[in-house]
XYZ file of C-alpha atoms in Angstrom:
355
model
C 20.706 -16.469 -35.277
C 20.198 -13.306 -33.910
C 20.945 -10.164 -35.404
C 24.542 -7.962 -34.719
C 23.524 -4.976 -32.086
C 25.986 -2.724 -33.921
C 23.250 -2.480 -37.241
C 19.780 -2.441 -37.174
C 17.499 -4.589 -38.257
C 16.760 -2.930 -41.823
C 20.443 -3.488 -42.401
C 21.169 0.645 -42.322
C 24.778 2.165 -40.978
C 26.071 1.660 -37.498
C 24.022 3.785 -35.066
C 26.408 6.091 -32.544
C 27.013 4.631 -29.013
C 24.988 5.867 -26.279
C 27.647 7.979 -24.762
C 29.051 9.957 -28.164
C 26.046 12.642 -28.210
C 26.327 13.792 -24.894
C 30.493 13.768 -24.861
C 29.869 15.527 -28.198
C 27.625 18.230 -26.619
C 30.749 18.324 -23.847
C 32.831 19.359 -26.553
C 30.568 22.186 -27.961
C 29.772 23.440 -24.473
C 33.250 24.139 -23.654
C 34.264 25.490 -26.976
C 31.363 28.330 -26.578
C 32.556 28.822 -23.026
C 36.324 29.946 -23.931
C 36.664 33.784 -23.921
C 36.460 35.313 -26.668
C 39.762 36.893 -28.945
C 39.783 40.777 -27.763
C 42.077 43.507 -27.673
C 40.443 45.637 -24.850
C 43.347 45.283 -22.531
C 44.180 46.860 -18.876
C 46.817 49.066 -19.155
C 46.607 49.904 -23.651
C 44.937 52.705 -24.290
C 41.296 53.056 -22.643
C 41.482 49.676 -20.670
C 38.268 47.519 -21.392
C 36.427 50.612 -22.481
C 36.628 51.674 -26.014
C 37.392 55.167 -26.573
C 34.851 56.306 -28.864
C 31.953 54.645 -26.822
C 33.614 56.980 -24.043
C 33.185 59.776 -25.852
C 30.420 58.712 -27.441
C 31.509 59.122 -30.852
C 31.159 56.457 -33.943
C 35.248 55.705 -35.731
C 34.082 57.489 -38.718
C 33.971 61.137 -36.584
C 36.166 63.700 -37.393
C 38.621 65.444 -35.187
C 36.494 68.271 -34.551
C 33.382 66.111 -33.266
C 35.807 64.485 -31.137
C 37.151 67.725 -29.885
C 33.486 68.767 -29.383
C 32.506 65.549 -27.670
C 35.381 65.884 -25.323
C 34.617 69.527 -24.267
C 31.008 68.605 -23.279
C 32.018 65.427 -21.434
C 35.045 67.603 -19.515
C 32.847 70.189 -18.260
C 30.509 67.503 -17.256
C 33.005 65.466 -15.522
C 35.592 67.870 -14.229
C 36.203 66.915 -10.239
C 35.297 70.678 -9.422
C 32.319 71.169 -11.396
C 31.054 67.496 -11.056
C 27.979 66.978 -8.676
C 26.895 63.100 -7.828
C 23.333 62.380 -8.324
C 22.987 60.195 -5.507
C 25.287 60.043 -2.074
C 28.387 57.783 -2.406
C 28.298 58.749 -6.410
C 32.093 60.164 -6.062
C 34.100 58.427 -9.438
C 34.047 61.766 -11.333
C 38.210 61.725 -10.928
C 38.429 58.261 -12.816
C 35.437 59.392 -15.435
C 37.596 62.161 -16.220
C 40.901 60.928 -16.595
C 39.265 58.170 -18.953
C 37.683 60.784 -21.190
C 41.058 62.549 -21.069
C 42.637 59.156 -21.839
C 40.251 58.283 -24.813
C 40.809 62.375 -26.269
C 44.251 61.979 -25.907
C 44.320 58.252 -27.933
C 41.731 59.609 -30.670
C 43.408 63.352 -31.314
C 46.358 62.318 -33.197
C 46.309 60.624 -36.034
C 49.036 58.025 -35.520
C 48.165 56.929 -32.111
C 44.082 56.984 -33.083
C 45.443 54.848 -36.248
C 47.281 52.271 -34.082
C 44.197 52.104 -32.063
C 41.381 50.993 -34.895
C 44.283 48.254 -36.026
C 44.305 47.192 -32.454
C 39.987 47.032 -32.497
C 40.372 45.051 -35.984
C 43.068 43.018 -35.152
C 43.177 41.687 -31.500
C 44.864 38.928 -31.824
C 48.083 41.021 -32.423
C 48.936 41.107 -28.533
C 52.525 41.836 -28.476
C 52.129 44.120 -31.384
C 49.678 46.081 -29.610
C 52.033 46.438 -26.611
C 54.900 47.547 -28.717
C 53.029 50.474 -30.435
C 51.265 51.917 -27.762
C 54.744 51.758 -25.260
C 57.007 52.994 -28.023
C 54.440 56.034 -28.771
C 54.242 56.122 -24.715
C 58.083 56.154 -24.184
C 59.315 57.960 -27.153
C 60.615 61.606 -26.455
C 57.901 64.391 -26.586
C 60.938 66.982 -28.531
C 62.025 65.995 -32.089
C 65.696 64.187 -31.847
C 67.131 66.404 -34.292
C 66.160 69.729 -32.331
C 67.775 68.625 -29.787
C 71.154 67.415 -31.742
C 70.582 71.199 -33.201
C 71.009 72.684 -29.986
C 73.721 70.483 -28.616
C 75.901 71.689 -31.456
C 75.119 75.040 -31.163
C 75.669 75.244 -27.397
C 79.135 73.354 -28.068
C 79.879 76.182 -30.511
C 78.992 78.814 -28.381
C 81.006 77.252 -25.662
C 84.168 76.961 -28.144
C 84.100 80.521 -29.510
C 84.361 81.441 -26.110
C 87.040 79.675 -25.281
C 89.214 80.497 -28.640
C 88.220 84.258 -27.422
C 89.387 83.802 -23.745
C 92.546 82.025 -24.804
C 93.443 84.860 -27.653
C 92.761 87.613 -24.992
C 94.897 86.273 -22.406
C 97.745 85.990 -25.357
C 97.296 89.698 -26.093
C 97.107 90.804 -22.555
C 100.673 88.934 -21.940
C 102.020 90.299 -25.238
C 101.066 93.679 -24.038
C 103.679 93.026 -21.533
C 106.506 91.835 -23.657
C 108.868 95.383 -23.609
C 109.733 94.246 -27.251
C 106.450 94.761 -28.380
C 105.365 97.317 -26.222
C 108.162 99.322 -27.905
C 107.559 98.535 -31.020
C 103.763 99.785 -30.708
C 104.623 102.633 -29.037
C 106.792 103.937 -31.993
C 104.106 102.959 -34.275
C 101.390 104.963 -31.932
C 103.934 107.934 -32.220
C 103.875 107.821 -35.593
C 100.176 107.819 -36.176
C 100.122 110.520 -33.886
C 97.643 108.852 -31.636
C 99.298 109.413 -28.265
C 99.461 113.335 -29.147
C 96.227 114.397 -29.174
C 95.337 112.521 -25.665
C 97.441 115.645 -24.466
C 95.219 118.174 -24.701
C 94.974 121.473 -22.802
C 92.267 123.636 -21.399
C 88.489 122.486 -20.396
C 89.308 118.854 -22.374
C 92.392 118.166 -20.387
C 92.848 114.990 -18.627
C 93.667 113.335 -15.792
C 97.129 111.453 -15.767
C 95.313 108.163 -15.061
C 92.438 109.153 -17.689
C 95.774 109.266 -20.709
C 97.464 106.594 -19.151
C 94.466 104.058 -19.514
C 94.020 105.417 -23.314
C 97.769 104.344 -24.064
C 97.500 101.693 -22.520
C 94.346 101.165 -24.989
C 95.747 102.597 -27.713
C 99.030 99.983 -27.307
C 96.600 97.128 -27.157
C 95.210 98.305 -30.320
C 98.011 98.028 -32.317
C 99.464 94.665 -31.261
C 96.081 92.793 -31.613
C 96.046 94.632 -35.281
C 99.704 93.941 -36.240
C 100.591 90.696 -34.453
C 99.859 87.293 -36.450
C 99.244 85.181 -33.375
C 99.332 81.203 -34.640
C 98.363 78.365 -32.614
C 95.954 77.637 -29.973
C 96.255 81.575 -29.248
C 95.106 82.573 -32.513
C 92.157 84.535 -33.449
C 89.104 83.011 -33.633
C 87.070 82.667 -36.446
C 83.631 82.158 -36.751
C 83.736 79.683 -39.826
C 85.697 77.707 -37.454
C 83.516 76.634 -34.816
C 81.722 73.209 -35.251
C 78.600 74.093 -36.379
C 80.066 76.127 -39.396
C 82.495 73.527 -40.248
C 79.466 70.839 -40.194
C 77.473 73.062 -42.630
C 80.210 73.942 -45.145
C 81.357 69.928 -44.810
C 80.160 69.112 -47.679
C 81.395 72.158 -49.733
C 85.022 70.939 -48.126
C 84.111 67.360 -49.362
C 83.307 68.348 -52.994
C 86.551 70.608 -53.006
C 88.528 67.730 -51.747
C 86.824 65.240 -54.599
C 87.766 67.728 -57.284
C 91.406 68.381 -56.179
C 92.062 64.622 -55.454
C 91.052 63.831 -59.088
C 92.863 66.675 -60.911
C 95.838 65.202 -59.085
C 95.762 61.702 -60.006
C 95.080 63.248 -63.371
C 98.218 65.526 -63.780
C 100.471 63.748 -61.819
C 99.555 60.213 -61.927
C 97.537 59.670 -65.877
C 99.467 62.987 -67.567
C 103.177 62.549 -65.178
C 103.349 66.333 -65.159
C 106.246 67.712 -62.919
C 105.222 68.888 -59.201
C 105.717 72.835 -59.196
C 106.508 74.503 -55.977
C 103.145 74.849 -53.567
C 102.831 70.470 -55.022
C 106.020 69.904 -53.197
C 105.571 71.798 -50.224
C 102.428 69.824 -50.169
C 104.296 66.359 -50.179
C 107.071 67.504 -47.944
C 104.522 68.270 -45.020
C 102.766 64.929 -45.539
C 106.646 63.624 -45.025
C 107.017 65.304 -41.956
C 103.280 64.987 -40.715
C 102.683 68.337 -39.895
C 99.539 69.998 -40.113
C 98.745 73.033 -42.286
C 98.727 75.677 -39.566
C 101.969 74.025 -38.172
C 103.520 74.347 -41.714
C 102.520 77.503 -41.807
C 104.017 78.850 -39.346
C 107.282 78.088 -40.493
C 109.172 81.098 -42.218
C 109.591 81.519 -45.295
C 113.657 80.641 -45.500
C 113.243 77.072 -43.779
C 110.359 76.129 -46.238
C 113.185 77.396 -48.840
C 115.479 75.075 -47.484
C 113.418 71.951 -47.499
C 112.960 72.792 -51.416
C 116.757 72.834 -51.994
C 117.191 69.519 -50.068
C 114.286 68.118 -52.032
C 113.326 66.195 -49.294
C 109.435 65.802 -50.984
C 111.214 63.031 -52.602
C 110.785 60.324 -49.744
C 114.649 59.099 -49.701
C 116.004 62.586 -49.360
C 113.324 62.964 -46.754
C 114.740 59.949 -44.691
C 118.271 61.537 -44.826
C 117.068 64.830 -43.663
C 115.740 63.279 -41.293
C 118.589 61.072 -39.681
C 120.799 64.332 -39.765
C 118.371 66.332 -37.662
C 118.426 63.327 -35.185
C 122.143 63.636 -34.978
C 121.889 67.482 -34.450
C 119.553 66.944 -32.281
C 121.666 64.393 -30.121
C 124.472 66.406 -30.398
C 122.866 69.811 -29.253
C 121.435 68.163 -26.396
C 124.934 66.497 -25.454
C 127.020 70.021 -25.724
C 124.160 72.570 -24.006
C 124.781 74.021 -21.109
C 120.905 73.584 -20.058
C 120.560 70.270 -20.804
C 123.508 69.199 -19.165
C 122.433 70.977 -15.943
C 118.843 69.052 -16.700
C 120.486 66.006 -16.624
C 122.263 66.412 -13.602
C 119.419 67.365 -11.770
C 117.270 64.661 -13.003
C 120.502 62.446 -12.009
C 120.865 64.048 -8.182
C 116.897 65.003 -7.285
C 115.301 63.827 -10.173
C 112.095 60.710 -10.536
C 113.554 57.411 -9.188
C 116.258 58.624 -6.719
C 115.305 58.582 -3.084
C 116.538 61.062 -0.514
C 115.967 62.228 2.919
C 116.233 65.588 5.078
C 119.223 65.733 7.108
C 117.379 66.582 10.299
């Protein structure tokens, strides 16, 4: 019997087939021909060039060495000074742009750290793209500075608007006979108007005297009258910037006040004082602090007498006020005239010209 072709005559192991070595060689050649993983991608940093090689420095170079190398290359390859060695060598602009890009990449510590990480980890493509464009598209100015400048601008406009409204209110009050007469009496009592009627060399014309009298009356009204609401005199600590700066202080005061309130009136069961009663009344009436301060003392005393800090008493008081308003609207002549006008000429009625 002839021996099997799959075994040697000496009974050794199975020999490889004829095409086995050829297939293995083709596989090795294919693997060796695959492109190596590299982080030098066109569009990131210096593109396919290494920024360190562009400047002619090592990765351990200091910032001073990088700056010195950049200055030398910039003087050499600047488009205004570069002289090509051969005709047709006109790549100075591209070369200078590549040198500038390499310097911009390596002079900043954070950007250089990202670039070194890209050289050491070339397989993390998406991370490199993210880090590059995040720094490139990030705003050059600190966001905190932008916010601060915006708040300051809003505060300036806010204060100017308040001051303009206050001046309008003063200009109107100067024309009101009631306040003008009172201010004139105060000015006469203080002798401010008599000083203007001087004789001799210091004598003034009638127009000058009139202007000074108006200024004196305006100053008296400004100092004596207390304007509330949206036309009150502006204060610096009411603007947005000061309110934001003082917010932690106000918050601390509120927390301390609230804890004291809970301890005194919930835990210790103390009775309310007048100040606490007025606070509860203001909360029940849903009025702001400035609105409640505008009320006269007699009205506040009436609230205390009616004990409307108690919820049930306040509901009774509110219903009584609503009934009073309805009765007033039904009997008031002006309201009747208004309702008659709304019925005849107000919204919901079509009228045509007689012509």
